[in-house]
Coordinates of C-alpha atoms in Angstrom, one line a residue:
L1 CA 21.1 0.6 2.1
G2 CA 21.6 4.4 1.8
E3 CA 23.7 6.8 3.8
P4 CA 23.8 6.3 7.5
T5 CA 22.2 9.0 9.7
K6 CA 24.5 11.0 11.9
A7 CA 25.1 9.5 15.3
S8 CA 24.0 12.8 17.0
R9 CA 20.4 12.1 16.0
M10 CA 20.3 8.8 17.8
A11 CA 18.8 8.5 21.3
N12 CA 21.5 6.4 22.7
A13 CA 24.6 4.4 21.8
T14 CA 22.6 1.2 21.1
E15 CA 20.7 2.7 18.2
F16 CA 21.7 3.2 14.5
A17 CA 19.8 4.4 11.5
I18 CA 19.7 3.7 7.8
T19 CA 18.4 6.2 5.3
H20 CA 15.9 4.4 3.0
Y21 CA 14.1 5.9 0.0
A22 CA 11.2 7.1 2.2
G23 CA 13.4 8.5 5.0
P24 CA 15.7 7.4 7.8
V25 CA 14.7 4.3 9.8
A26 CA 16.1 3.8 13.3
Y27 CA 17.1 0.4 14.7
N28 CA 18.2 -0.8 18.1
V29 CA 20.9 -3.4 18.6
N30 CA 19.2 -4.9 21.6
G31 CA 17.6 -8.2 20.5
F32 CA 18.7 -7.5 16.9
L33 CA 20.2 -10.9 16.3
E34 CA 17.2 -12.7 17.9
K35 CA 14.8 -10.9 15.6
N36 CA 17.0 -11.5 12.5
K37 CA 18.0 -15.1 12.4
D38 CA 17.8 -15.6 8.6
E39 CA 20.4 -18.2 7.6
G40 CA 20.6 -17.0 4.0
P41 CA 20.3 -19.1 0.8
K42 CA 21.9 -22.5 1.2
D43 CA 23.8 -22.3 -2.1
I44 CA 25.5 -19.1 -1.2
V45 CA 26.5 -20.4 2.2
E46 CA 28.0 -23.5 0.7
V47 CA 29.9 -21.6 -2.0
V48 CA 31.4 -19.2 0.6
D49 CA 32.1 -22.1 3.0
T50 CA 34.0 -24.2 0.4
Q51 CA 35.5 -21.7 -2.1
S52 CA 36.1 -18.4 -0.3
S53 CA 39.8 -17.5 0.5
S54 CA 38.7 -15.3 3.4
D55 CA 38.8 -16.9 6.8
F56 CA 36.5 -14.2 8.1
L57 CA 33.8 -14.9 5.5
K58 CA 34.1 -18.6 6.1
R59 CA 33.5 -18.1 9.8
L60 CA 30.7 -15.6 9.1
F61 CA 28.9 -18.0 6.7
A62 CA 29.6 -21.2 8.6
A63 CA 26.4 -23.1 8.0
G64 CA 24.2 -23.2 11.1
E65 CA 27.0 -23.0 13.8
D66 CA 29.5 -20.6 15.2
R67 CA 32.5 -22.5 14.1
P68 CA 35.2 -22.1 11.4
A69 CA 34.9 -23.5 7.9
S70 CA 34.0 -27.1 8.0
S71 CA 36.3 -29.8 6.7
E72 CA 35.3 -32.7 4.4
Q73 CA 34.8 -35.0 7.4
D74 CA 32.6 -32.4 9.2
R75 CA 30.5 -32.0 6.1
A76 CA 30.1 -35.7 5.7
R77 CA 29.1 -36.0 9.4
D78 CA 26.6 -33.2 9.0
K79 CA 25.2 -34.9 5.9
R80 CA 24.7 -38.2 7.8
S81 CA 23.1 -36.5 10.8
G82 CA 21.0 -34.2 8.7
R83 CA 22.4 -31.0 10.1
G84 CA 22.5 -28.1 7.6
S85 CA 20.2 -29.8 5.1
N86 CA 16.4 -29.7 5.6
N87 CA 16.3 -29.3 9.4
K88 CA 16.5 -25.5 9.5
K89 CA 14.4 -23.6 11.9
S90 CA 11.7 -21.4 10.6
T91 CA 13.3 -18.0 10.6
I92 CA 11.7 -14.6 10.6
G93 CA 12.2 -14.3 6.9
V94 CA 10.6 -17.6 6.2
Q95 CA 7.7 -16.8 8.4
F96 CA 7.2 -13.4 6.7
R97 CA 7.4 -15.1 3.3
D98 CA 4.8 -17.7 4.3
E99 CA 2.5 -15.1 5.8
F100 CA 2.9 -12.8 2.8
S101 CA 2.1 -15.7 0.4
A102 CA -1.0 -16.5 2.4
L103 CA -2.1 -12.8 2.2
A104 CA -1.4 -12.7 -1.5
D105 CA -3.6 -15.8 -2.0
A106 CA -6.4 -14.3 0.1
L107 CA -6.2 -11.1 -1.9
S108 CA -6.2 -12.9 -5.3
A109 CA -9.2 -14.9 -4.2
S110 CA -11.2 -11.7 -3.4
E111 CA -12.1 -8.5 -5.2
Q112 CA -8.8 -6.8 -6.1
Q113 CA -8.1 -3.6 -4.1
F114 CA -5.1 -1.4 -3.6
V115 CA -3.4 -1.9 -0.2
M116 CA -0.6 0.3 1.1
C117 CA 0.9 0.7 4.5
V118 CA 1.9 4.2 5.4
K119 CA 3.9 5.2 8.5
P120 CA 2.1 8.1 10.2
N121 CA 5.0 9.3 12.3
R122 CA 8.6 8.5 13.3
S123 CA 7.9 8.2 17.0
S124 CA 5.6 5.2 16.8
K125 CA 2.9 7.0 18.8
P126 CA -0.8 6.6 18.4
K127 CA -3.0 9.4 17.1
T128 CA 0.0 11.3 15.8
F129 CA 0.0 12.3 12.1
D130 CA 3.1 13.8 10.4
D131 CA 1.6 15.1 7.1
S132 CA 5.0 15.9 5.5
L133 CA 6.3 12.4 6.3
V134 CA 3.1 10.8 4.9
R135 CA 3.2 13.0 1.8
R136 CA 6.8 12.0 1.1
Q137 CA 5.9 8.3 1.3
L138 CA 3.0 8.8 -1.1
E139 CA 5.3 10.6 -3.5
C140 CA 8.0 7.9 -3.3
N141 CA 5.4 5.2 -3.9
G142 CA 3.9 7.0 -6.9
L143 CA 0.4 7.1 -5.3
L144 CA 0.0 10.8 -6.0
A145 CA 0.8 10.2 -9.7
V146 CA -1.8 7.4 -9.7
C147 CA -4.4 9.7 -8.3
Q148 CA -3.7 12.3 -11.0
V149 CA -4.2 9.6 -13.7
R150 CA -7.3 8.5 -11.9
K151 CA -8.7 12.0 -11.8
S152 CA -8.1 12.5 -15.5
A153 CA -10.3 9.5 -16.3
F154 CA -13.8 8.6 -15.0
A155 CA -13.0 8.5 -11.3
S156 CA -16.6 8.1 -10.1
H157 CA -18.6 4.9 -10.9
M158 CA -22.1 5.2 -9.4
P159 CA -24.8 2.6 -9.9
H160 CA -27.9 4.0 -11.6
A161 CA -30.1 3.7 -8.6
A162 CA -27.4 5.3 -6.3
F163 CA -26.9 8.2 -8.8
V164 CA -30.7 8.9 -9.0
A165 CA -31.1 8.7 -5.2
H166 CA -28.1 11.0 -4.6
Y167 CA -29.0 13.8 -7.1
R168 CA -32.8 13.4 -7.1
V169 CA -33.2 16.7 -5.3
L170 CA -31.8 18.5 -8.4
A171 CA -34.4 17.0 -10.8
E172 CA -37.1 19.1 -12.3
P173 CA -40.6 18.4 -11.0
G174 CA -42.2 15.4 -12.8
L175 CA -38.9 14.3 -14.5
L176 CA -38.3 11.1 -12.5
V177 CA -41.3 8.8 -12.8
D178 CA -41.5 5.1 -12.1
G179 CA -39.3 3.2 -14.4
P180 CA -35.9 1.5 -14.8
A181 CA -33.1 3.1 -12.8
R182 CA -31.0 3.4 -16.0
D183 CA -33.8 5.4 -17.7
Q184 CA -34.1 7.7 -14.7
A185 CA -30.3 8.2 -14.6
A186 CA -30.2 9.0 -18.3
K187 CA -33.0 11.6 -17.9
L188 CA -31.3 13.2 -15.0
V189 CA -28.0 13.4 -16.9
D190 CA -29.8 15.0 -19.9
Q191 CA -31.2 17.6 -17.6
F192 CA -27.7 18.4 -16.2
L193 CA -26.4 18.7 -19.8
D194 CA -29.2 21.0 -20.8
E195 CA -28.6 23.2 -17.8
L196 CA -24.8 23.2 -18.5
V197 CA -24.1 21.8 -15.1
L198 CA -22.2 19.0 -16.9
D199 CA -20.3 18.8 -20.1
D200 CA -20.5 15.8 -22.5
S201 CA -16.9 14.9 -21.8
E202 CA -17.5 14.7 -18.0
V203 CA -20.3 12.0 -17.9
F204 CA -21.2 8.8 -19.5
V205 CA -24.3 6.6 -18.8
G206 CA -23.2 2.9 -19.0
K207 CA -25.2 -0.3 -18.8
S208 CA -25.0 -0.5 -15.0
R209 CA -23.3 2.7 -13.8
V210 CA -23.0 6.4 -14.4
L211 CA -19.4 7.4 -15.0
L212 CA -18.2 10.9 -13.9
R213 CA -14.9 12.7 -14.2
E214 CA -13.7 14.6 -11.2
A215 CA -14.8 18.0 -12.7
G216 CA -18.3 16.6 -13.2
V217 CA -18.5 15.3 -9.6
V218 CA -17.4 18.7 -8.3
S219 CA -19.9 20.6 -10.4
L220 CA -22.8 18.4 -9.2
N221 CA -21.8 18.5 -5.6
V222 CA -21.6 22.3 -5.7
R223 CA -25.1 22.5 -7.2
L224 CA -26.3 20.0 -4.6
R225 CA -24.8 22.0 -1.8
V226 CA -26.5 25.2 -2.9
V227 CA -29.9 23.5 -3.1
T228 CA -29.6 21.8 0.3
Q229 CA -28.5 25.1 1.9
K230 CA -31.7 26.7 0.5
V231 CA -33.8 23.9 1.9
V232 CA -32.2 24.3 5.4
R233 CA -32.8 28.1 5.2
I234 CA -36.5 27.6 4.4
Q235 CA -36.9 25.1 7.2
G236 CA -35.1 27.3 9.6

């Protein structure tokens, strides 16, 4: 669970903290048992209840009731009455597992995307963003490394029509005439290559999309910004 945080950091005596990989997480003992009623795997409970030599563990793992280790008669009575078998209440862990399974099913049935929850601050306050805390979580989860890998590949996938519409203002007069969007995108890419705005390694015209590396996207956007600023200046 990690090293415990010093007690001096806690707001009051009812709080404690556990240092997880992403940082210390504070807990409050008020209502802790009510929120964490997981009964544990049945097999482990039975093994501890029947084979452990520790009276403390037997009382701790007593199946379903605050009582000492059950005798053979108690277990037989529980078996006849159905206690401790399949009549367990739905605990927080079970609810979370079911909800997570439903979420996983919904995600698998849809277009796959990357979902990550990031804690913006430690005080649980709205509209408060701790950039160092968020960055640490992203580093621990490996997301920054994924972004670096993504940047080294073709990070931008633009449909032909969207590519032409976005960068049409950079086209030479008369270059883009009526025709398939793929042909127009290819002509526009050839112009950028001739003008040395793009390098061959930074762009690829596919069957349905124009693929661009990060360096190519930056170069085109810089060129686009210069042109649009000139247009604004003329209009002004």
